[in-house]
XYZ file of C-alpha atoms in Angstrom:
568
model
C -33.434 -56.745 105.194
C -31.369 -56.110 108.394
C -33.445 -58.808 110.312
C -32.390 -61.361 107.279
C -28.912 -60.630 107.518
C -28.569 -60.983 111.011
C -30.235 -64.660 110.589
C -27.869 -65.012 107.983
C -24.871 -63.949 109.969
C -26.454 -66.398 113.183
C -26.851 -69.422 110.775
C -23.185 -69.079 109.934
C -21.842 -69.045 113.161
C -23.878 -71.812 114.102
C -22.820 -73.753 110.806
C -19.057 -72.791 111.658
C -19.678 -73.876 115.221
C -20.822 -77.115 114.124
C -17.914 -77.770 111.854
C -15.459 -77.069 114.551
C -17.056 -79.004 116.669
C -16.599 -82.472 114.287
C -13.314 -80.998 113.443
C -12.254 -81.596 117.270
C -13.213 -85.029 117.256
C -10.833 -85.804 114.135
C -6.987 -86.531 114.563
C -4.512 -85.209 112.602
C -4.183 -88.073 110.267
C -7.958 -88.070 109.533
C -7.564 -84.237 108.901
C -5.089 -84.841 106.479
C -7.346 -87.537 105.004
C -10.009 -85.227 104.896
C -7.959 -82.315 103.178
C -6.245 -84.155 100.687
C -8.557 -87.046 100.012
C -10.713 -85.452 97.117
C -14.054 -85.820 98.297
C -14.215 -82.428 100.463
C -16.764 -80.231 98.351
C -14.924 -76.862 97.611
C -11.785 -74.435 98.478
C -13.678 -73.417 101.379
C -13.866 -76.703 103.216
C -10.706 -77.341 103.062
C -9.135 -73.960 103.665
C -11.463 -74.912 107.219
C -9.927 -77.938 107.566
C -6.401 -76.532 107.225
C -7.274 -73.391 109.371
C -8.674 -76.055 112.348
C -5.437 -77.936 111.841
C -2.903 -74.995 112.468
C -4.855 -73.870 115.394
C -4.834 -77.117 116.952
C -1.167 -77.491 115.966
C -0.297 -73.923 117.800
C -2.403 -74.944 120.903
C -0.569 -78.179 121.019
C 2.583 -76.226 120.305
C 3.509 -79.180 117.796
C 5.890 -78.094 115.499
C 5.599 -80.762 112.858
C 1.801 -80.484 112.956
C 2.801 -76.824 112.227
C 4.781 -77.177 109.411
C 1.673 -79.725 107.986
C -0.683 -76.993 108.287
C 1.173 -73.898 106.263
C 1.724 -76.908 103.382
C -1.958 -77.511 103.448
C -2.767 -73.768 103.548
C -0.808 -72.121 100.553
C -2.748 -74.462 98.227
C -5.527 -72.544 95.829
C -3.757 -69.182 97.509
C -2.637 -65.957 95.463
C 0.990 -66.822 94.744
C 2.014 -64.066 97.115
C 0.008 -65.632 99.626
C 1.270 -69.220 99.058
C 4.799 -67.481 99.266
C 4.188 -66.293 102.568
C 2.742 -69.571 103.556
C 5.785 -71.169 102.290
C 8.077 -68.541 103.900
C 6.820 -69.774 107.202
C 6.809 -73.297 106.525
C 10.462 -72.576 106.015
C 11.308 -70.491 109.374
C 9.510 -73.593 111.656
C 11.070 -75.993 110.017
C 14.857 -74.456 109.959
C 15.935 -77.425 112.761
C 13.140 -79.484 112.186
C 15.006 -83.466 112.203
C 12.323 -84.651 109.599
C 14.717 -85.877 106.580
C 12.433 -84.543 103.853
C 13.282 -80.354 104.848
C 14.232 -78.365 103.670
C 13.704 -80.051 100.612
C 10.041 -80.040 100.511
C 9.828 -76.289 100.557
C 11.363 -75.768 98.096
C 10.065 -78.585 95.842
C 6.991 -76.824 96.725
C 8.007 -73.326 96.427
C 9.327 -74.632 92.604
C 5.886 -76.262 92.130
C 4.305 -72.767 92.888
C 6.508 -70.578 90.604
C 6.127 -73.150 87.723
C 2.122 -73.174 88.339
C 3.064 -69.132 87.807
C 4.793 -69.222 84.618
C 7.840 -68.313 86.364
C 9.863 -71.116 84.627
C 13.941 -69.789 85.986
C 12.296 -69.165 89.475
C 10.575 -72.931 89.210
C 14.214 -74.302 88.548
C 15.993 -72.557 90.903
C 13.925 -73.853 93.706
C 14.219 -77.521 91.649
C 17.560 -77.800 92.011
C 17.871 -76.590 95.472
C 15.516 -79.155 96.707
C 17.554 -82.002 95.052
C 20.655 -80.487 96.424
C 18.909 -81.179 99.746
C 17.016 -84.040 98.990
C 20.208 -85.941 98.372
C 22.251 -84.541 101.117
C 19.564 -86.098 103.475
C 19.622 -89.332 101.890
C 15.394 -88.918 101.030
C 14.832 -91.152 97.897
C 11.007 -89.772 97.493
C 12.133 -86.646 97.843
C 15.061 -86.953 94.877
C 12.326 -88.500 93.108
C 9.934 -85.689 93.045
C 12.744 -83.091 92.435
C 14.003 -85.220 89.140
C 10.356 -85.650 88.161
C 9.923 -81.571 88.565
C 12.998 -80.897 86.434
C 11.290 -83.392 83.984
C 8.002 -81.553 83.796
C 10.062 -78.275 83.042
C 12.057 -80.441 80.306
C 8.776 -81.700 78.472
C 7.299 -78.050 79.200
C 10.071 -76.454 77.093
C 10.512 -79.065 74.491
C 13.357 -81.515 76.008
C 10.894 -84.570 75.653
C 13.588 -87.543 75.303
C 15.030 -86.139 78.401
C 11.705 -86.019 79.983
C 10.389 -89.146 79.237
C 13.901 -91.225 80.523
C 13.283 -89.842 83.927
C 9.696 -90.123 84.192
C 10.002 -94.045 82.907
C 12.562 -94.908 84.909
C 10.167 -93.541 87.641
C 6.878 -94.786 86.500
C 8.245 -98.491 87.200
C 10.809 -98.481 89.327
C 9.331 -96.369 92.142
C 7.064 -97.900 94.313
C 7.192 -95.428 97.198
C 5.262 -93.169 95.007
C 1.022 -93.631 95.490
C -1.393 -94.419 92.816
C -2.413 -90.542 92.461
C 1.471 -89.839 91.643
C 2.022 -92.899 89.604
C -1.230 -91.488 87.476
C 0.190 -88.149 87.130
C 3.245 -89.619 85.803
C 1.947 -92.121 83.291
C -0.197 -89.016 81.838
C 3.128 -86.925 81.370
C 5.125 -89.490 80.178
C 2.421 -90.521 77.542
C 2.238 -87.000 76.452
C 6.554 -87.222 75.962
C 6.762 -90.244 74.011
C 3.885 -88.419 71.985
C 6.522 -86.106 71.150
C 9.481 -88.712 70.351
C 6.476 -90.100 68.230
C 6.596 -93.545 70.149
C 2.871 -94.208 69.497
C 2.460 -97.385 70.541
C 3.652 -96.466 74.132
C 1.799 -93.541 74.431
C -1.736 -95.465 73.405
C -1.054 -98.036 76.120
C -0.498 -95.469 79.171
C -3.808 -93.353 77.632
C -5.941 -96.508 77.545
C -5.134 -97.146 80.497
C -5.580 -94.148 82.059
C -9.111 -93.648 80.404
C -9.864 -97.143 82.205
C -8.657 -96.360 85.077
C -10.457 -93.205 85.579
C -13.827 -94.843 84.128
C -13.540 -97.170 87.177
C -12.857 -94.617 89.717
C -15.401 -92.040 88.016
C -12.742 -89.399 88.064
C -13.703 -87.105 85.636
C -10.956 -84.630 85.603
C -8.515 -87.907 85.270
C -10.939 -88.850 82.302
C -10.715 -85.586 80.310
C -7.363 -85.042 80.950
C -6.835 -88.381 79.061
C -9.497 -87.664 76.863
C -7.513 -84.645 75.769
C -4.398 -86.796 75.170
C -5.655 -89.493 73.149
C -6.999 -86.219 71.227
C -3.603 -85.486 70.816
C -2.458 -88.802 70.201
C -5.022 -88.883 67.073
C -3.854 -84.987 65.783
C -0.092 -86.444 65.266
C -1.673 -89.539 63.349
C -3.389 -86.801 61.591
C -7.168 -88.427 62.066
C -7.918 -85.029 62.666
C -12.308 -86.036 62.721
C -11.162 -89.098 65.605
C -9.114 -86.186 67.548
C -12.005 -83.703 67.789
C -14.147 -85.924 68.715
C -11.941 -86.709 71.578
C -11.164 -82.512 72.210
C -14.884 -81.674 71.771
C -15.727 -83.061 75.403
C -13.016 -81.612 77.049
C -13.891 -78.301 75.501
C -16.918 -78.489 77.810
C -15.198 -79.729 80.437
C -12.497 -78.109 81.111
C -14.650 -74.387 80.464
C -17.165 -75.805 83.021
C -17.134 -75.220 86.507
C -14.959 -78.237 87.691
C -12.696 -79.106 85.399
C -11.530 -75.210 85.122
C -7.542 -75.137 84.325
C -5.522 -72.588 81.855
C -2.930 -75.710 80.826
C -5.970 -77.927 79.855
C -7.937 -74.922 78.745
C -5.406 -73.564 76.137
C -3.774 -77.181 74.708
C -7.674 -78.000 74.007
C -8.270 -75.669 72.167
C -5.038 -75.656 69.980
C -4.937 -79.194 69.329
C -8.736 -78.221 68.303
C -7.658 -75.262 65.764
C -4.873 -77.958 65.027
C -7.167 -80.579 63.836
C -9.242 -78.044 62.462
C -6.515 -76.689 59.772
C -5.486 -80.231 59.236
C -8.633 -80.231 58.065
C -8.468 -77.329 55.721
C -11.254 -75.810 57.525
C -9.215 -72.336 58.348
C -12.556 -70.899 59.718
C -12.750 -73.064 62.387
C -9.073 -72.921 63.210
C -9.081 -69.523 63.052
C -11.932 -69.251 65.620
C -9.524 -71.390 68.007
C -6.831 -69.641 67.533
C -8.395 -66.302 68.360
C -10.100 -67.846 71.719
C -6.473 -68.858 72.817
C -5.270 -65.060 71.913
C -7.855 -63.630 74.425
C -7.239 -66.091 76.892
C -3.312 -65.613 77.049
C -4.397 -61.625 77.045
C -6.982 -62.325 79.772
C -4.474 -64.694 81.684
C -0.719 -64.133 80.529
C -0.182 -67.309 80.255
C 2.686 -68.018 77.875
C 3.743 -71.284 76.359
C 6.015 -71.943 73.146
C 3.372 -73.600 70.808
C 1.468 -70.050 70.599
C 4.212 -69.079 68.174
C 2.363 -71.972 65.797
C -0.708 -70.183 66.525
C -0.041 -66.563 65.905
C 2.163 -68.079 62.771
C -1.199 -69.417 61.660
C -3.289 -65.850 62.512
C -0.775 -63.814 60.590
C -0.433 -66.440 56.986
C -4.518 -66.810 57.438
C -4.590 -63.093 57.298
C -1.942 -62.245 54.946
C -3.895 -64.953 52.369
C -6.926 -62.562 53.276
C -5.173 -59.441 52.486
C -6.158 -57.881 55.365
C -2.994 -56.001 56.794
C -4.240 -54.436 60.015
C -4.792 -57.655 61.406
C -1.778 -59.310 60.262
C 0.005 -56.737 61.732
C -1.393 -56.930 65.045
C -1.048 -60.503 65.123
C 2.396 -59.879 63.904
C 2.650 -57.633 66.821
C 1.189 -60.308 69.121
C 3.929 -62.712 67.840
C 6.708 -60.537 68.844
C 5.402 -60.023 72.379
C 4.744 -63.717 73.057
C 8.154 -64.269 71.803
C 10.162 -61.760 73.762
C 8.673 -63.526 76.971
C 9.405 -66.591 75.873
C 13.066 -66.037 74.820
C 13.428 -64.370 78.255
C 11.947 -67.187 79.922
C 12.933 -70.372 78.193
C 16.070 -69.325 76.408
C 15.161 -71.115 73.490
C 13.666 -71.183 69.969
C 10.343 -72.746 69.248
C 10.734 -76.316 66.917
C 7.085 -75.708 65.622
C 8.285 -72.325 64.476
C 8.086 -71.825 60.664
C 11.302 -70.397 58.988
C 10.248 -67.638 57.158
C 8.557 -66.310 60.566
C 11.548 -66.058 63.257
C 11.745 -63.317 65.451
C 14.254 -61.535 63.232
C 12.066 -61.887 59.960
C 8.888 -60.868 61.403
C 10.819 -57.858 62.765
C 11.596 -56.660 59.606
C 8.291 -58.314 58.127
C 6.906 -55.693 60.682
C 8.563 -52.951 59.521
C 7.829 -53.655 55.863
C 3.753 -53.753 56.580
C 3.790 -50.608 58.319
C 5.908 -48.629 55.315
C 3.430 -50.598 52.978
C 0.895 -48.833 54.601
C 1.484 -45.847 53.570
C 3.589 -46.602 50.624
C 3.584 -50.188 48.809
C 6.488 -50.144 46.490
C 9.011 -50.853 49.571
C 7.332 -54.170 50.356
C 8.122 -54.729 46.791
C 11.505 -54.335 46.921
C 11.648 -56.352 50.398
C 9.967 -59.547 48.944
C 12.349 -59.269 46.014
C 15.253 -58.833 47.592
C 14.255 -61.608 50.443
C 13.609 -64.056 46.979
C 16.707 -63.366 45.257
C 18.660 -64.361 48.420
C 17.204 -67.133 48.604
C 17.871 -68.170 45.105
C 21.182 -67.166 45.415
C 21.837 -69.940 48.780
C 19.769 -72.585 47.076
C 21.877 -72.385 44.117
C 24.960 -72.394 46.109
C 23.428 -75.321 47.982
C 22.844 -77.063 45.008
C 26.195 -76.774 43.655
C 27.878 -77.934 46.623
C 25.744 -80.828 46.360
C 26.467 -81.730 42.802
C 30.325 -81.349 43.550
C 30.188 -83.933 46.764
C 27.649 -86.247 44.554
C 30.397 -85.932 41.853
C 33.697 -86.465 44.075
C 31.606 -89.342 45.517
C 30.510 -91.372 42.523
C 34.152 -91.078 40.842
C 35.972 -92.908 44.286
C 33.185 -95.737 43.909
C 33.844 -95.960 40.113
C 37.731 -96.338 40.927
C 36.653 -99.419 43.827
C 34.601 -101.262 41.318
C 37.109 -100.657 38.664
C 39.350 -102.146 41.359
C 37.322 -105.021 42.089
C 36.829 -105.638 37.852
C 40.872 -105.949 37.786
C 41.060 -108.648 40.516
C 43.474 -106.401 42.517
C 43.246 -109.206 45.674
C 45.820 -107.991 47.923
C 45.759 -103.912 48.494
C 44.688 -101.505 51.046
C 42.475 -98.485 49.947
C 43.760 -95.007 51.222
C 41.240 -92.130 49.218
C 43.241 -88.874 48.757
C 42.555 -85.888 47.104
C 40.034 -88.179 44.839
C 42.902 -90.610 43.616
C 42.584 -94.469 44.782
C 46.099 -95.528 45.664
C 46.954 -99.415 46.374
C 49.160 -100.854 48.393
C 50.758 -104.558 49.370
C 49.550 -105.264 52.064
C 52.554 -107.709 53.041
C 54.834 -105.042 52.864
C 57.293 -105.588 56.239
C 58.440 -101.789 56.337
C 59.532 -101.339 60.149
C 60.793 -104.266 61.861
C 59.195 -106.130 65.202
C 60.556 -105.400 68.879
C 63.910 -107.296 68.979
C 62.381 -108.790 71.950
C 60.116 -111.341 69.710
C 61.966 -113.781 67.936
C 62.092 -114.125 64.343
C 60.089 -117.534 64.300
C 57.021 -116.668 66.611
C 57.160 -113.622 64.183
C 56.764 -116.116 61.004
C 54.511 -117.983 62.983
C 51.980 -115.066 63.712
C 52.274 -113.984 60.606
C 51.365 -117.221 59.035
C 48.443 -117.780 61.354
C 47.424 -113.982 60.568
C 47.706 -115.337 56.866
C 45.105 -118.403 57.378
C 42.866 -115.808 59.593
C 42.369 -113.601 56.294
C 42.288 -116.292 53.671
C 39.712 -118.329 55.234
C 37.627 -115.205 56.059
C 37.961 -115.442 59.880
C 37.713 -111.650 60.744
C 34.202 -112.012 59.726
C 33.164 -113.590 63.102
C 31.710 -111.538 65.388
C 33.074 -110.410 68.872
C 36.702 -111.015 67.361
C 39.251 -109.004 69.930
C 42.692 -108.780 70.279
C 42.882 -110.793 73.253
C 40.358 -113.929 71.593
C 42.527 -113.617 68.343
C 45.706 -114.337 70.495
C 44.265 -117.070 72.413
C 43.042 -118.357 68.906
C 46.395 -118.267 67.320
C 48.452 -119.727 70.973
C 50.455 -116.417 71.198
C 49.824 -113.293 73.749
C 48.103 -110.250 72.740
C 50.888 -107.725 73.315
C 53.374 -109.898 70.379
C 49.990 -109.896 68.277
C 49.487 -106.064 68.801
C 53.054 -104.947 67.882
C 53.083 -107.420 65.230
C 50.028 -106.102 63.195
C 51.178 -102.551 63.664
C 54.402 -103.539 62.130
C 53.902 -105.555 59.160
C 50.620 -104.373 58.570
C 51.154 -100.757 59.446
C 47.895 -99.742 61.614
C 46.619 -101.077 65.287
C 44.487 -104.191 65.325
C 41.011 -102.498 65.376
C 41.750 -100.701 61.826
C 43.455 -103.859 60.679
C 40.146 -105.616 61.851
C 37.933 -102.985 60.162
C 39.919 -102.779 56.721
C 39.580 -106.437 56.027
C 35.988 -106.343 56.645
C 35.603 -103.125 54.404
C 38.008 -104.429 51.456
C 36.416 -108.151 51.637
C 32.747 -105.893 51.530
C 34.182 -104.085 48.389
C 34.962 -107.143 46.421
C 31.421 -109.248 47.273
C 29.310 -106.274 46.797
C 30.728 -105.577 43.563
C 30.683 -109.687 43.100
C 27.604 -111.426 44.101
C 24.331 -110.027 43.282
C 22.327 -111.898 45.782
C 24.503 -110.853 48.634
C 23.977 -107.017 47.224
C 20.139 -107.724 47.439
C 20.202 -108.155 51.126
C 18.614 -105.646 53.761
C 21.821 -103.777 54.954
C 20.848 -105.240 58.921
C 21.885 -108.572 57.536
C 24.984 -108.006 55.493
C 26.303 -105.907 58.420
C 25.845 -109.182 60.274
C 27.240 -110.946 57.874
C 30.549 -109.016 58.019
C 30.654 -109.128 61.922
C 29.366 -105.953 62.768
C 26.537 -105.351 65.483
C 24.805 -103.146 63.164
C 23.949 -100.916 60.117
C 25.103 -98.006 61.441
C 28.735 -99.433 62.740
C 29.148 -100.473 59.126
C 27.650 -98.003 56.929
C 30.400 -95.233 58.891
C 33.049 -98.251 58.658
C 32.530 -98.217 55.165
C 32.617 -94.181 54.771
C 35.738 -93.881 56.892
C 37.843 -96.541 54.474
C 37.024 -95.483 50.907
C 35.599 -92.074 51.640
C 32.427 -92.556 49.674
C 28.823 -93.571 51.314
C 27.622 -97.629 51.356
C 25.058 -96.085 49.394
C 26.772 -94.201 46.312
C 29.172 -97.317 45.935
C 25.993 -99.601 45.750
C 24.021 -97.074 43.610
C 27.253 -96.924 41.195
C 27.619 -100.956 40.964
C 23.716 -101.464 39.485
C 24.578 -98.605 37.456
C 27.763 -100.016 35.749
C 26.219 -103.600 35.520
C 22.985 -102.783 34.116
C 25.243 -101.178 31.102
């Protein structure tokens, strides 16, 4: 036994000798290609090739080389390790001229503490290294700071936020290598999977999985895998998407592909199909694998409150109170971290299971335990209440519906008594009309009285003939139209008509709306896209609040009232 571990210990040495030895006759570019090229075998390898390079650096006395080597170093390390790494990457690079420091340690540093869960520690370091980034004028490096922050967005549910940053960076960037620009695409497929744009997320997975296929990167290929699994689970083809999870499953378990993100979002979006599918045995079984792991691992994320939500209905459906309550228990736990940590409430959390209500949902299983008539009175009283605020829902409701459908009756009755010149002003429910041509307030003495009569006639023609429904009408084009400037046209209209152009604008559109709704059938019958264009707005939404603000009743109660009144 001693003899074989002394030939052990000699082939070793000799092994290490002969590394070093090839490791001498590389430069450090080819080191660096060595290290971070993929194709070195295991931890160990590299953790020689990075050891090699900072001796060589030291000899050399090369600070720069230096710096290289504690990057290369405090990957796969211990986070206190990598820290210390870090810490001296900081301390030999303190004058170093190189425009990307200090902002690369502490890009990294952030990288490190988000890897760690530590999401305020993660941001901190973020920010600082755009701070830096941009003082130093580094475009690559503002770009990987920005892209950080939007990781940490999409991590904690900002996903439009996320995915503007990483698209603007997916194709406008083209410092950043293919390895980045595949990181990126993967991220921002799974954020527009969140602002359910479908279609762009399929495109970026397909080409992922094609991409990977022809570079035989497996990790690459699961990790897409796992998407397009994901991609299928919102669709809800729950069979497609576990045929896509399955694989990774194995994958990402085995020896290569091991990683807690991958590992834990597999296997939700597997108990996720799974309940989709009504098969709650299955889900549960998921479910319960990612509750060991976070207890093995501690790592935290917000969609385990949709998990543990699951564990404790599945449960309370079973009757089975001691494990409800220790999933309830469970719940609270992952949710104090995550309130400490993210500062936020989980989307995917049910109502009727928020921290406060499972508090006192707690409280209520552990007196029914020992006596069951207070969980009766809990449920009761919890019911009643919310009786009591739908019915005071619903009668708000019915008043609004009410107040609205009586100032659309008063329009159309309006319309029916060809009332052609008025404005509309809703108040207090009562429609009151007035002339529009009334002259109350007189113009700036500084117009005369005949380009007065002279605006006002052209204004005349421009609502007659139905001109303000042209688009892109201004104050300055309607001035030019009518051979006058648009500061006599301005004071003008807010004289005699008693409001500034844009209202006056708006009001004709509205009232001249009113009348051919109420009117013309076919017009009614149109999409509300294309009567908006037809009244010279740019879209629905401009006109459907347009309409709202003038008569004080929704587009759609005023159209819903006119098919009632003429179907009589």
């Amino acid at each position: 036994m001693i003899l074989l571990l002394i030939v052990c210990n000699v082939l070793d040495a000799q092994t290490n000798h002969i590394e070093e030895r090839f490791l001498e006759k590389r430069t450090y570019q080819e080191l660096e290609n060595d290290f971070y090229d993929g194709k070195t075998g295991d931890i160990d390898s590299k953790r020689n090739i990075a050891t090699y390079y900072l001796k060589k650096a030291k000899a050399e006395k090369n600070n720069t080389q230096i710096a290289e080597a504690y990057v290369m170093l405090h990957f796969d390390q211990p986070l206190p390790v990598a820290l210390q790494y870090l810490d001296s990457l900081q301390v030999i690079t303190k004058k170093s001229n190189e425009n990307y420091y200090p902002a690369r340690t502490y890009l990294l540093r952030g990288n490190l503490y988000f890897r760690s869960d530590d999401l305020q520690a993660a941001l901190n370091n973020y920010i600082l290294g755009l701070k830096y980034a941009r003082e130093k004028k580094n475009k690559r490096q503002v770009a990987m700071a920005d892209i950080s922050i939007a990781y940490l967005n999409n991590y904690i549910g900002k996903h439009v936020e996320a995915a503007q940053t990483l698209r603007s960076y997916v194709y406008n960037a083209d410092y950043m290598n293919q390895d980045e620009r595949k990181i990126l695409k993967l991220n921002l497929a799974d954020a527009y999977i969140e602002i359910d744009k479908m279609d762009s997320a399929y495109i970026l997975i397909q080409e992922g999985l094609q991409v990977s296929e022809k570079n035989k990167d497996l990790y690459s290929r699961h990790q897409n895998l796992g998407l397009l699994g994901y991609y299928n689970l919102k669709l809800k083809k729950y069979n497609a998407a576990i045929d896509n999870l399955v694989p990774c499953e194995k994958f990402f378990f085995g020896t290569n592909g091991q990683n807690k993100r991958n590992q834990n979002y597999t296997l939700l979006n597997l108990g996720r199909s799974y309940a989709g599918l009504q098969n709650k045995k299955k889900a549960i079984e998921y479910f319960t694998k990612i509750d060991s792991i976070v207890l093995k691992t501690g790592y935290v994320y917000p969609e385990l409150k949709e998990v543990y939500t699951y564990l404790i209905n599945y449960y309370k459906e079973n009757k089975d109170k001691e494990k409800q309550l220790y999933y309830v228990d469970r719940f609270l736990k992952v949710d104090q971290i995550l309130d400490s940590r993210f500062r936020y409430i989980s989307r995917e959390l049910p109502r009727r299971y928020d921290a406060p209500k499972l508090q006192q949902e707690k409280e209520s299983i552990t007196d029914e335990l020992k006596q069951r008539k207070t969980l009766f009175y809990i449920v009761l009283s919890c019911l009643l209440i919310s009786h009591l605020l739908f019915i005071n829902f619903y009668f708000k409701y019915k008043k609004s519906e009410k107040k609205y459908k009586k100032i659309a009756q008063d329009l159309i009755q309006s319309v029916n008594e060809n009332k052609s010149s008025w404005v509309r002003e809703v108040k207090n429910n009562v429609l009151l009309v007035q002339d529009t041509e009334s002259t109350d307030g007189k113009a700036s003495k500084m117009i005369s009285e005949d380009i007065v009569q002279t605006i006002l006639k052209e204004l005349e023609i421009f609502e007659t003939k139905d001109q303000f429904l042209n688009k892109g009408i201004t104050l300055g084009s309607l001035a030019k139209r009518i051979k006058t400037n648009s500061r006599y046209l301005s004071e003008i209209i807010n004289t005699h008509k008693g409001k500034n152009f844009a209202t006056y604008l708006n009001d004709l559109r509205i009232d001249y709306a009113i009348n051919r709704l109420a009117n013309d059938k076919k017009f009614r019958s149109y999409k509300l896209p294309f009567i908006a264009d037809e009244l010279g707005y740019n879209n629905e939404q401009a006109f459907t609040l347009a309409f709202k603000k003038r008569t004080g009743t929704p587009l759609s109660v005023y159209l819903k009232e006119i098919e009632n009144m003429t179907s009589i």
